[in-house]
Coordinates of C-alpha atoms in Angstrom, one line a residue:
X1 CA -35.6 100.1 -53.4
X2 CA -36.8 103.0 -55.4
X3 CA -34.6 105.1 -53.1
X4 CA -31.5 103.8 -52.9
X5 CA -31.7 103.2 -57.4
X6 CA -32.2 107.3 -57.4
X7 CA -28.7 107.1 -55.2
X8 CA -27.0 105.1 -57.3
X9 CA -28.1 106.6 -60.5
X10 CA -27.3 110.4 -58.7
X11 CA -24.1 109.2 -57.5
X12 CA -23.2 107.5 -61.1
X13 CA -24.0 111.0 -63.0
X14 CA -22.3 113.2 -60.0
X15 CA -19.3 110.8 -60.6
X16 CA -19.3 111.1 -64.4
X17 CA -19.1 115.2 -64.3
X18 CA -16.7 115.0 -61.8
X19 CA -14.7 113.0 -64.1
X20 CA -15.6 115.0 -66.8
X21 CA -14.5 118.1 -65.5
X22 CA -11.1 116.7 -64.0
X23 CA -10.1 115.2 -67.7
X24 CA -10.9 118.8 -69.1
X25 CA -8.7 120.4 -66.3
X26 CA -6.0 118.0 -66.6
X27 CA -5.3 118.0 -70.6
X28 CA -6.4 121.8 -70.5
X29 CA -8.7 121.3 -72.7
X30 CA -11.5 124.8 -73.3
X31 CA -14.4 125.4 -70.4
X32 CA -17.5 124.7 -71.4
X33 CA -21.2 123.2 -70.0
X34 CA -21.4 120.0 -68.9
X35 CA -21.9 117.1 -72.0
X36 CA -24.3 114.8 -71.1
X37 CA -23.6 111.0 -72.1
X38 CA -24.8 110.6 -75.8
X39 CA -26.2 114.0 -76.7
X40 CA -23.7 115.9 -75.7
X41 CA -24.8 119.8 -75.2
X42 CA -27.5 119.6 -77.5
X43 CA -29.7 120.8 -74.6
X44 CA -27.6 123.7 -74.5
X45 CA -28.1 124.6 -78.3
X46 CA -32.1 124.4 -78.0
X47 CA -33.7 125.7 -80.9
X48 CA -32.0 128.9 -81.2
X49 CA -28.3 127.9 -81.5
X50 CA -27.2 131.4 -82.4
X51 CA -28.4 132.6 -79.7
X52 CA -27.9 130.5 -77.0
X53 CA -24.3 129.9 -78.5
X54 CA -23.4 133.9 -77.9
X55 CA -24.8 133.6 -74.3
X56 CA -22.6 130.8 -73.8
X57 CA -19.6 133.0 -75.0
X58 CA -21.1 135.5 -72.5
X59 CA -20.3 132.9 -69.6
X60 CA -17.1 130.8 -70.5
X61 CA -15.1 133.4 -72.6
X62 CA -14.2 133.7 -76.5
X63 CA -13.1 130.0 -76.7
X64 CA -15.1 127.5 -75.3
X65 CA -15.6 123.5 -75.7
X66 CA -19.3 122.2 -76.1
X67 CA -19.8 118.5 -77.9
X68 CA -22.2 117.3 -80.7
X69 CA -23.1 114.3 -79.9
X70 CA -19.8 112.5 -79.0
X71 CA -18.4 115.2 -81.5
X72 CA -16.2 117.8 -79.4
X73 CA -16.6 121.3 -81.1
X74 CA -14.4 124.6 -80.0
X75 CA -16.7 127.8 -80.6
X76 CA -14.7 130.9 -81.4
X77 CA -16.7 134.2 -80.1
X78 CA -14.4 136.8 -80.2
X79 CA -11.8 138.5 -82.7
X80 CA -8.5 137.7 -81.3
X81 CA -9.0 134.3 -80.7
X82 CA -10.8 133.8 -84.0
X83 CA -8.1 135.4 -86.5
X84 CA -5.4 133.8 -83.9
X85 CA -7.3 130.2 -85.1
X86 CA -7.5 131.3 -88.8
X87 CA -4.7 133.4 -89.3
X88 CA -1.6 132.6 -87.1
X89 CA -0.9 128.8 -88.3
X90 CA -2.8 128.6 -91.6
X91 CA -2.9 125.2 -91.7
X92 CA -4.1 124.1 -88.5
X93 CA -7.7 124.6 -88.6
X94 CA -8.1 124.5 -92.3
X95 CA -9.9 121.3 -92.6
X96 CA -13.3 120.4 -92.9
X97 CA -15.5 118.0 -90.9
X98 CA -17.1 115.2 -93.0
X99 CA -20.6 115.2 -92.2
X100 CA -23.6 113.2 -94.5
X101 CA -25.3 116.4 -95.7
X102 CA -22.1 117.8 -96.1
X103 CA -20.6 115.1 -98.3
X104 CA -24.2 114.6 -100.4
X105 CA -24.0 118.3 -101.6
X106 CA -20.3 118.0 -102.6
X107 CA -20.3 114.5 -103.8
X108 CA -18.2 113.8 -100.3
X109 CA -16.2 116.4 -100.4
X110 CA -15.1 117.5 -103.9
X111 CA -16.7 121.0 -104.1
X112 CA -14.2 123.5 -102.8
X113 CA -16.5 124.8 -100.2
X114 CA -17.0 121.3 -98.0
X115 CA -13.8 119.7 -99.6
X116 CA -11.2 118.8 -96.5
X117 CA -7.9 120.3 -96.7
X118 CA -5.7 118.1 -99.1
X119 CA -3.6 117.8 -102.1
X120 CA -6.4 117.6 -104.3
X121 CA -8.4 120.5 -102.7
X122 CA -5.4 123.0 -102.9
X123 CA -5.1 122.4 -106.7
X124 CA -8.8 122.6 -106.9
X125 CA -8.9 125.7 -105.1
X126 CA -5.9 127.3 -107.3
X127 CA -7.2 126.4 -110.2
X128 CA -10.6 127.9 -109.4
X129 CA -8.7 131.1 -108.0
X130 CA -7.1 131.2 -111.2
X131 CA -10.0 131.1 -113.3
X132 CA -12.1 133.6 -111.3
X133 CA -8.6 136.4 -111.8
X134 CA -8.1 135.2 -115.6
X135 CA -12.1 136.2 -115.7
X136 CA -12.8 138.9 -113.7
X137 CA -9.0 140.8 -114.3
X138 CA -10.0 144.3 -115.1
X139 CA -13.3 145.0 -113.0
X140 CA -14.4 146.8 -116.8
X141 CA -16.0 143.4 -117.8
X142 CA -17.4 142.0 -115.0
X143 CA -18.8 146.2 -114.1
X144 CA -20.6 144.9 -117.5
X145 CA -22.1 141.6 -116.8
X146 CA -23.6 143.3 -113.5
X147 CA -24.9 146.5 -114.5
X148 CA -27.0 144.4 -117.5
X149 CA -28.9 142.5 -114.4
X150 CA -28.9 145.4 -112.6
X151 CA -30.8 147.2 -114.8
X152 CA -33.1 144.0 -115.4
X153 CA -33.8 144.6 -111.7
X154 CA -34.3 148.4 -112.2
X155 CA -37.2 146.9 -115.2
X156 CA -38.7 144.3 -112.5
X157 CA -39.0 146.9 -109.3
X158 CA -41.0 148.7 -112.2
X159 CA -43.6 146.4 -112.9
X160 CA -44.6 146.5 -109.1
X161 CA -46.1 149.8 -109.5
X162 CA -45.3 151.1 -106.2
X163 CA -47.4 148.7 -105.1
X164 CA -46.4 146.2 -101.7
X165 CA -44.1 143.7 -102.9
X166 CA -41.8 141.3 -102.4
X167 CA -38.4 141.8 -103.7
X168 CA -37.0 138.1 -103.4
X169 CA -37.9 136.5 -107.1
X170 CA -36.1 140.2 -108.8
X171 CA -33.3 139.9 -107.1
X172 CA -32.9 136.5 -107.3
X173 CA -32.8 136.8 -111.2
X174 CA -30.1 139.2 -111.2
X175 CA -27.8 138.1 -108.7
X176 CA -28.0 134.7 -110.5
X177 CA -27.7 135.8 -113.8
X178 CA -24.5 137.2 -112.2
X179 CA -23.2 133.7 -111.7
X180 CA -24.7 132.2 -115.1
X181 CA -22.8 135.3 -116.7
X182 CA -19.5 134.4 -114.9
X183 CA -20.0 130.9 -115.1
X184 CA -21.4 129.9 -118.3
X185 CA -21.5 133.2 -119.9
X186 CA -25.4 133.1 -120.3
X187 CA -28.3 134.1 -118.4
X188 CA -32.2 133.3 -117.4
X189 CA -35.3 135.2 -118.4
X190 CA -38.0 135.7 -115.8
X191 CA -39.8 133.1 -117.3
X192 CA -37.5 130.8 -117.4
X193 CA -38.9 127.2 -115.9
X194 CA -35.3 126.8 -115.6
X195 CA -34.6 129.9 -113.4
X196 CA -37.2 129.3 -110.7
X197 CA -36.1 125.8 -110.7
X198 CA -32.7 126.5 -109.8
X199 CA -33.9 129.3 -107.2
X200 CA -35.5 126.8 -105.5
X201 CA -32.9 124.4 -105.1
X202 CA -30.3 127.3 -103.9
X203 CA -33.2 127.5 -101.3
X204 CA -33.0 124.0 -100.4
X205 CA -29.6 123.9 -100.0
X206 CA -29.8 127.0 -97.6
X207 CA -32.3 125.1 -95.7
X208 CA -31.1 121.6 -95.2
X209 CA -27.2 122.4 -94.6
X210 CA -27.3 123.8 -91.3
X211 CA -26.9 122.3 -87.7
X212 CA -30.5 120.6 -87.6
X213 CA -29.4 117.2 -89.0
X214 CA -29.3 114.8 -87.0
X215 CA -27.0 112.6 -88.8
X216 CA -24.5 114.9 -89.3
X217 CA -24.4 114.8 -85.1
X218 CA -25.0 111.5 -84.9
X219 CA -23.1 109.8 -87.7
X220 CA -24.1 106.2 -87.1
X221 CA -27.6 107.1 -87.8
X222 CA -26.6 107.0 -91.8
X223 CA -27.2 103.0 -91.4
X224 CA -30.4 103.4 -90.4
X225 CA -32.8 102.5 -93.4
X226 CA -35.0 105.6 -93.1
X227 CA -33.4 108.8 -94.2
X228 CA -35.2 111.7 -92.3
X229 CA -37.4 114.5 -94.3
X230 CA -34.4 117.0 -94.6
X231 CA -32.0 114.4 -96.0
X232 CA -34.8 112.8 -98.6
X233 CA -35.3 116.6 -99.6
X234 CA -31.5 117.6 -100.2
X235 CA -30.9 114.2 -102.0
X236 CA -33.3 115.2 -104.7
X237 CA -32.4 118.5 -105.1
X238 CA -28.5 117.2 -105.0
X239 CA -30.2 115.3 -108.0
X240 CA -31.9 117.7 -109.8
X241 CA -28.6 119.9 -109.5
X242 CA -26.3 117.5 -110.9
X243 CA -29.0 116.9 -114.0
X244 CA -28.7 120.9 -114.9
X245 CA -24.8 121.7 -113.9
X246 CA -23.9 118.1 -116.3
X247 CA -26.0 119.4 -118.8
X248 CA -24.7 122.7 -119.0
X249 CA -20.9 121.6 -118.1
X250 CA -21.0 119.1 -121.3
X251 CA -22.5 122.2 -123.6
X252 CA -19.5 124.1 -122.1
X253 CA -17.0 121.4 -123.3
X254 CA -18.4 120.6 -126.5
X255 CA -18.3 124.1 -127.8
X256 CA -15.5 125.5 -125.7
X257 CA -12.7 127.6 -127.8
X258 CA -9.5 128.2 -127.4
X259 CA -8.6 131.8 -126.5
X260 CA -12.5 132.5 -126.1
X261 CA -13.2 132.5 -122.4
X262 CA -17.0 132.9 -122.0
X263 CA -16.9 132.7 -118.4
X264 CA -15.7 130.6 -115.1
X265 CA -16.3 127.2 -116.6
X266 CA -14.4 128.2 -120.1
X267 CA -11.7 129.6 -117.3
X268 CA -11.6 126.3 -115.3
X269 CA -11.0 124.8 -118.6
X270 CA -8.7 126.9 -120.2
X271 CA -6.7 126.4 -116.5
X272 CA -6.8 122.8 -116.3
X273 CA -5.4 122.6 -120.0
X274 CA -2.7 125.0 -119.8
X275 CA -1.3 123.5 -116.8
X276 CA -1.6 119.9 -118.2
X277 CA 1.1 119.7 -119.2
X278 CA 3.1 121.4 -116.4
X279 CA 1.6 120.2 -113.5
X280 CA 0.2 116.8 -114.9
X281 CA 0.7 114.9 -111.5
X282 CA -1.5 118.1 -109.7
X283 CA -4.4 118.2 -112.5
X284 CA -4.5 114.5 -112.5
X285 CA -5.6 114.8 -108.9
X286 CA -8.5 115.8 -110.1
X287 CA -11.6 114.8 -111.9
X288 CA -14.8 115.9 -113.9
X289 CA -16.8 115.9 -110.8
X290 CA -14.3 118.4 -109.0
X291 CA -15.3 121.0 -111.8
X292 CA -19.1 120.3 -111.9
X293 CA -18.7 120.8 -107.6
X294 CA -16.9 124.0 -108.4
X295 CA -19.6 125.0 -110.3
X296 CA -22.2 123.9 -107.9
X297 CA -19.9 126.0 -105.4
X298 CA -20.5 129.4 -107.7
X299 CA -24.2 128.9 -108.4
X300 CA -25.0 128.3 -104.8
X301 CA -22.8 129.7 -102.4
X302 CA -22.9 132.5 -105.1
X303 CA -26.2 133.2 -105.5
X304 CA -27.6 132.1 -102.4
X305 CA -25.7 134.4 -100.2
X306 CA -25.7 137.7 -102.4
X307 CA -29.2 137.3 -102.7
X308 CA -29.4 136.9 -98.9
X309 CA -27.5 140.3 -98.3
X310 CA -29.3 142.2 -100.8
X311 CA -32.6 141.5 -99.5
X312 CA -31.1 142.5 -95.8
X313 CA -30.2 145.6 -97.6
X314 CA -33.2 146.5 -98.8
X315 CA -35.2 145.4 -95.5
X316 CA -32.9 147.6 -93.5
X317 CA -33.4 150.8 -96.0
X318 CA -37.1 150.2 -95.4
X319 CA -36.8 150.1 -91.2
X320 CA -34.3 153.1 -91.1
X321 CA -35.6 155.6 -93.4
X322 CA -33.0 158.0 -92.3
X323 CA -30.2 155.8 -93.4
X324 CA -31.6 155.7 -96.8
X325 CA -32.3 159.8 -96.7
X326 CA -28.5 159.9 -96.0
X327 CA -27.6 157.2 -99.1
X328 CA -30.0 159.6 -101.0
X329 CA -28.4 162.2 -100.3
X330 CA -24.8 161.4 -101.2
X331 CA -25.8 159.7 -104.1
X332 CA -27.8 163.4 -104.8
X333 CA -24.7 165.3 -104.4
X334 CA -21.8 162.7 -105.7
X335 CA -23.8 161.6 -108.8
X336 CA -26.8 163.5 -109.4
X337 CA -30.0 162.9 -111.8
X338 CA -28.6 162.4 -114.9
X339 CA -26.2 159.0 -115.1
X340 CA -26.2 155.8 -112.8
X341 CA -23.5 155.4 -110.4
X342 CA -20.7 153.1 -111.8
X343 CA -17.9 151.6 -110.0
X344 CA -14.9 154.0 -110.2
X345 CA -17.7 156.2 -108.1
X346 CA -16.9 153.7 -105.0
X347 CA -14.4 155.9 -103.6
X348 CA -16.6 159.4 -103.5
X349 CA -19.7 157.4 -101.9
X350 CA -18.3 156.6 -98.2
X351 CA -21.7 156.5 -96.6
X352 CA -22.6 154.5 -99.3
X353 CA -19.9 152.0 -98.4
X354 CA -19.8 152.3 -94.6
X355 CA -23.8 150.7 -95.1
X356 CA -22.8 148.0 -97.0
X357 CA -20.3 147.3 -94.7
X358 CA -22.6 147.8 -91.8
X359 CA -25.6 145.4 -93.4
X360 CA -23.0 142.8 -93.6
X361 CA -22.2 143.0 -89.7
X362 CA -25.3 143.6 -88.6
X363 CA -26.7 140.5 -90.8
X364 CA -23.9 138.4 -91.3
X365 CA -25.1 135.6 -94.2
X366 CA -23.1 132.9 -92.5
X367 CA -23.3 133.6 -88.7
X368 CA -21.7 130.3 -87.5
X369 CA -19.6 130.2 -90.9
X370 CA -18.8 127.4 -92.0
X371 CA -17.0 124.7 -89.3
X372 CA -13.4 123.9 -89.8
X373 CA -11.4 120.8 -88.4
X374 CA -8.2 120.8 -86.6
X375 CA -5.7 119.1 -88.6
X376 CA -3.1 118.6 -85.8
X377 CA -3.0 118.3 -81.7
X378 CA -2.7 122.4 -81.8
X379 CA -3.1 125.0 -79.2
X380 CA -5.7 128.1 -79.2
X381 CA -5.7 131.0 -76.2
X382 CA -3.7 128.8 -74.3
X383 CA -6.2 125.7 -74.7
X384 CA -5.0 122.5 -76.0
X385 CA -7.0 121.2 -79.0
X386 CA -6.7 118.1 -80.1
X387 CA -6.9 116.8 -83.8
X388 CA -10.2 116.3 -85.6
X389 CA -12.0 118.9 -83.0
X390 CA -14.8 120.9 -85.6
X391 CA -14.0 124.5 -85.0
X392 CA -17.2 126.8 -85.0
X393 CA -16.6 130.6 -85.9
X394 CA -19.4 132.7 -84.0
X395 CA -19.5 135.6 -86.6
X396 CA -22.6 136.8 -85.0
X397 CA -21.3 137.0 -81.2
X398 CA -18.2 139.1 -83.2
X399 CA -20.5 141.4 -85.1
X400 CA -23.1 141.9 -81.9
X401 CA -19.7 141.9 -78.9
X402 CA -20.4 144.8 -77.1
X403 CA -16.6 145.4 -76.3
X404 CA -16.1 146.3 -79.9
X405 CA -19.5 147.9 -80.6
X406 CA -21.5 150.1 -79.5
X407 CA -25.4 149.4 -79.5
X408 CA -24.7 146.4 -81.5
X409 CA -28.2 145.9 -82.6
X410 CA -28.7 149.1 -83.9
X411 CA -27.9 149.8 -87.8
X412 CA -25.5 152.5 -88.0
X413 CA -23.2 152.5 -90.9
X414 CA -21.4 155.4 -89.2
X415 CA -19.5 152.6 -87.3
X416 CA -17.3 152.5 -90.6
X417 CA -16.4 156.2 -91.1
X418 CA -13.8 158.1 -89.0
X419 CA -14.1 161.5 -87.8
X420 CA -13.5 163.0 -91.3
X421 CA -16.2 160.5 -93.2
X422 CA -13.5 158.2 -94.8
X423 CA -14.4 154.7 -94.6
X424 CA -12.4 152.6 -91.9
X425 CA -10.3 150.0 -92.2
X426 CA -12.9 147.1 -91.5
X427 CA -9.2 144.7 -90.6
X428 CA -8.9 146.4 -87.5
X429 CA -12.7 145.2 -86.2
X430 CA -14.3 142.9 -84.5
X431 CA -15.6 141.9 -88.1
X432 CA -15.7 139.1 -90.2
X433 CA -18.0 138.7 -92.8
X434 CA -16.0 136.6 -95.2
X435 CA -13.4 134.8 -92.6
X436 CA -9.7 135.0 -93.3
X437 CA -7.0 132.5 -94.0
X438 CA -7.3 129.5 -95.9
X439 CA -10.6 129.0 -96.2
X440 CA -11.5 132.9 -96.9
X441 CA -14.0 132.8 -99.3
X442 CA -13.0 132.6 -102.8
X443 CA -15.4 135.1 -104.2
X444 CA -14.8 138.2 -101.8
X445 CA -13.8 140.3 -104.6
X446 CA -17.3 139.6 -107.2
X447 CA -19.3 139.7 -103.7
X448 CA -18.0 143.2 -102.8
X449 CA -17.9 144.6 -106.6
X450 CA -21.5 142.8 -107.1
X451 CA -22.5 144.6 -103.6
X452 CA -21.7 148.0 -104.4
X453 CA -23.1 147.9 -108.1
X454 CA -26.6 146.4 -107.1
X455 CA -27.0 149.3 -104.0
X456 CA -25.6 152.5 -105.5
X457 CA -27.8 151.6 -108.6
X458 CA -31.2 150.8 -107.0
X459 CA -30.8 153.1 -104.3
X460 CA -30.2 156.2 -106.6
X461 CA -33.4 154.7 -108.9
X462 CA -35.8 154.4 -105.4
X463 CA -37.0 154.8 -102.7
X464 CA -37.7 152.3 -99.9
X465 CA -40.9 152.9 -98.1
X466 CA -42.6 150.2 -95.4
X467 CA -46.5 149.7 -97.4
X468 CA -49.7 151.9 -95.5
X469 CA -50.8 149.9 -92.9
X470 CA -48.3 146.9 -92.8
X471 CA -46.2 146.5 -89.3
X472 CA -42.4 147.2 -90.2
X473 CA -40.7 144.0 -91.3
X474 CA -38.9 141.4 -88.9
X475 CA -35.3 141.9 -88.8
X476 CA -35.1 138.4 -87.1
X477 CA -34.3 135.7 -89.8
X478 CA -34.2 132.5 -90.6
X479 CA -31.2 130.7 -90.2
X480 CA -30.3 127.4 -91.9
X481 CA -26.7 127.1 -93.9
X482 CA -27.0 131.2 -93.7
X483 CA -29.3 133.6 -92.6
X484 CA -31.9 135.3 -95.0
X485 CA -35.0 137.6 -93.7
X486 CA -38.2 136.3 -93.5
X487 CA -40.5 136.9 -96.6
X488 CA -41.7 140.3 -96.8
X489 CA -43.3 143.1 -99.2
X490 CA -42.0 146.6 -99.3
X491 CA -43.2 149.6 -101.6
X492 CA -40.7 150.4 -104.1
X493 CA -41.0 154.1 -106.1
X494 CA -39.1 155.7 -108.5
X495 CA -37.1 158.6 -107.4
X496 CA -36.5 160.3 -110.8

């Protein structure tokens, strides 16, 4: 009896892949493993989905189809295919999918970020554009607001003493003060209750957002009474969020001026009212909570993510002492001893810039981006995909493709200069740190300005050096809506 249930059961699954396979050849849909009933290819993800989502590419090409749950996904591994997807019909794969942790950060879908592609969204998105340019026209101003935290980093990396130390809390501070400048035209003191309180929830949201939810695979399990630890812990931070950006939204309000634009909250203001009156049926799309969401958008997405890159930085300066000889060494010769680097130096510091860019392949911050949704039955590399599939960019399989790079686990910001030192056009890569198309991220421009300001500054100020006896820092990561470096201390001396 035992026998012949093993046959039936074998001859059951044998007959389901058989099917499954002639369904996928029939409406040429992507290849792709085998999905089991229920879990899909969850056993193909493991506990490493990065990785095992690059060998994957390795074996079924630059598009392939894996499900989440019942969920059917497309993963996008190489260049072509991905600006094809993002680029070539715009609209196609801008949505977003709706999933729970998704929808309790954004108040289901009204920050810009996890917002599906809509009416609503577009204005959102245009008005936020709007008030980012209105803010940030003229880099002279915002140069300002990030050379002042700057040099509050340059006083922190002091107190250290050239003693082993970890970097994380300093630059926190400044990049955030960043966004509070841009945002709310204020800023945090180190000892701030306020500051580390808002650090931490940035780190929560890092942490919870990713693919390890299993709600957000398995959407029915929302009904069950019993939310699971990662859910109970982004629902209170969601919570403590919305007490601080309120708060600070209502002081924006109350005091805002006309003609006195204090920063990106005074901006969305000043946009909303202007075009009242001219777009009223647009602006009335959307509500109080769509500008708090922006706002959540800027303080985390913002903050988390720059912070993220600079501390890659600086762990990579610290593991390749020669590349930070050479950044030395131009910064020696372009700007010398006596003045800080500022940003009209950009163009005279390729090196400088080829790093950045390098840091940002090498350790993308968003290695699986963020998913998009198709919005119509569409086609990709020849593969029909049918509406509603979650489109996954693999940024990392891009950045690391051996095709386009060579020794792509090696740092080597020469990658980015051509034969005569200029820096190469990065649009001609296999590179994609902040997508493309409609969902490009909004705040490229600060990211990149912010980038170059923070480097050139603190690398012309110190020197990197791995502490007397410590093992050289893990460039492996930990990856949860991004991917930041594990904790670590560094020394950090003065150079002049």
């Amino acid at each position: 009896m035992f026998i012949e249930g093993l046959i039936l059961l074998s001859s059951i699954v044998l007959l389901y892949f058989m099917i499954q396979g002639l369904v996928n050849s029939i409406m040429k849909y992507p290849p792709g493993p085998i999905a089991l009933p229920i879990v899909g290819n969850l056993y193909n993800l493991g506990i490493l989905p990065l990785v095992n989502l690059t060998k994957l590419s390795r074996k079924y090409g630059g598009v392939f189809q894996i499900f989440l749950g019942s969920q059917r996904a497309v993963v996008v591994s190489d260049i072509d295919s991905a600006r094809d997807a993002l680029l070539k019909n715009v609209n196609d794969f801008a949505g977003r999918p709706s999933v729970l942790s998704g929808d309790i950060f954004s108040h289901n879908g009204q920050a810009i970020a996890f917002g599906n592609f809509s009416p609503a969204w577009k204005v959102q998105r245009k008005i936020a554009h709007g008030a980012l340019k209105l803010y940030s026209t003229g880099t002279e101003k915002l140069e300002r607001v990030i050379l002042r935290e700057v040099q509050e980093v340059i006083e922190q990396f002091d107190l250290s003493k050239e003693e082993p130390f970890d970097p994380h809390d300093s630059i926190s501070l400044g990049v955030l003060n960043v966004i509070c400048a841009l945002t709310l035209g204020s800023r945090y003191s180190a000892s701030d209750p306020e500051f580390r309180k808002v650090v931490e929830l940035n780190e929560t949201f890092a942490a919870t957002l990713g693919l390890g939810n299993l709600v957000d695979i398995f959407p029915s399990l929302k009904h069950v009474p019993f939310d699971s630890e990662n859910i109970r812990r982004l629902k209170r931070a969601v919570k403590e969020r919305d007490r601080i950006l309120t708060r600070k939204y209502k002081e924006q309000l109350d005091t805002y001026e006309e003609g006195k634009i204090r920063g990106f909250t005074d901006a969305l203001i000043k946009v909303m009212k202007d075009t009242e009156n001219n777009e009223q049926r647009l602006t009335s799309l959307l509500s109080e909570d769509h500008v708090l969401m922006s706002m959540a958008d800027m303080f985390a997405a913002g903050s988390e993510t720059l912070t993220s890159t600079l501390l890659w930085m600086i762990l990579l300066f610290n593991n390749y002492p020669d590349v930070q000889a050479k950044v030395h060494e131009e910064l020696d010769e372009v700007i010398g001893p006596k003045r800080l680097p500022c940003l009209n130096d950009k163009k005279n510091l390729p090196y400088l810039e080829a790093t950045i860019a390098e840091a940002l392949r090498l350790r993308p911050v968003a290695p699986l981006g963020v998913p998009h949704k198709a919005l119509v039955d569409t086609t990709l590399n020849g593969y029909n995909i049918p509406k509603d599939t979650t489109l996954i960019l693999n940024i990392w399989a891009m950045h690391h493709d051996p095709k386009h790079w060579r020794n792509p686990s090696q740092f080597d910001p020469n990658r980015f200069l051509d034969k005569n030192k200029n820096v190469l056009n990065p649009s001609t890569m296999s590179y994609l740190p902040f997508s493309a198309g409609r969902r490009v991220c909004l705040g490229e421009l600060l990211a990149k300005v912010e980038l170059f300001l923070f480097v050139a500054q603190l690398m012309h100020q110190f020197k990197i050096e791995n502490p007397p006896g410590y093992p050289l820092p893990s460039l492996e990561g930990d990856i949860g809506m991004g991917l930041k470096p594990k904790p670590y201390k560094v020394c950090i001396k003065r150079r002049y």
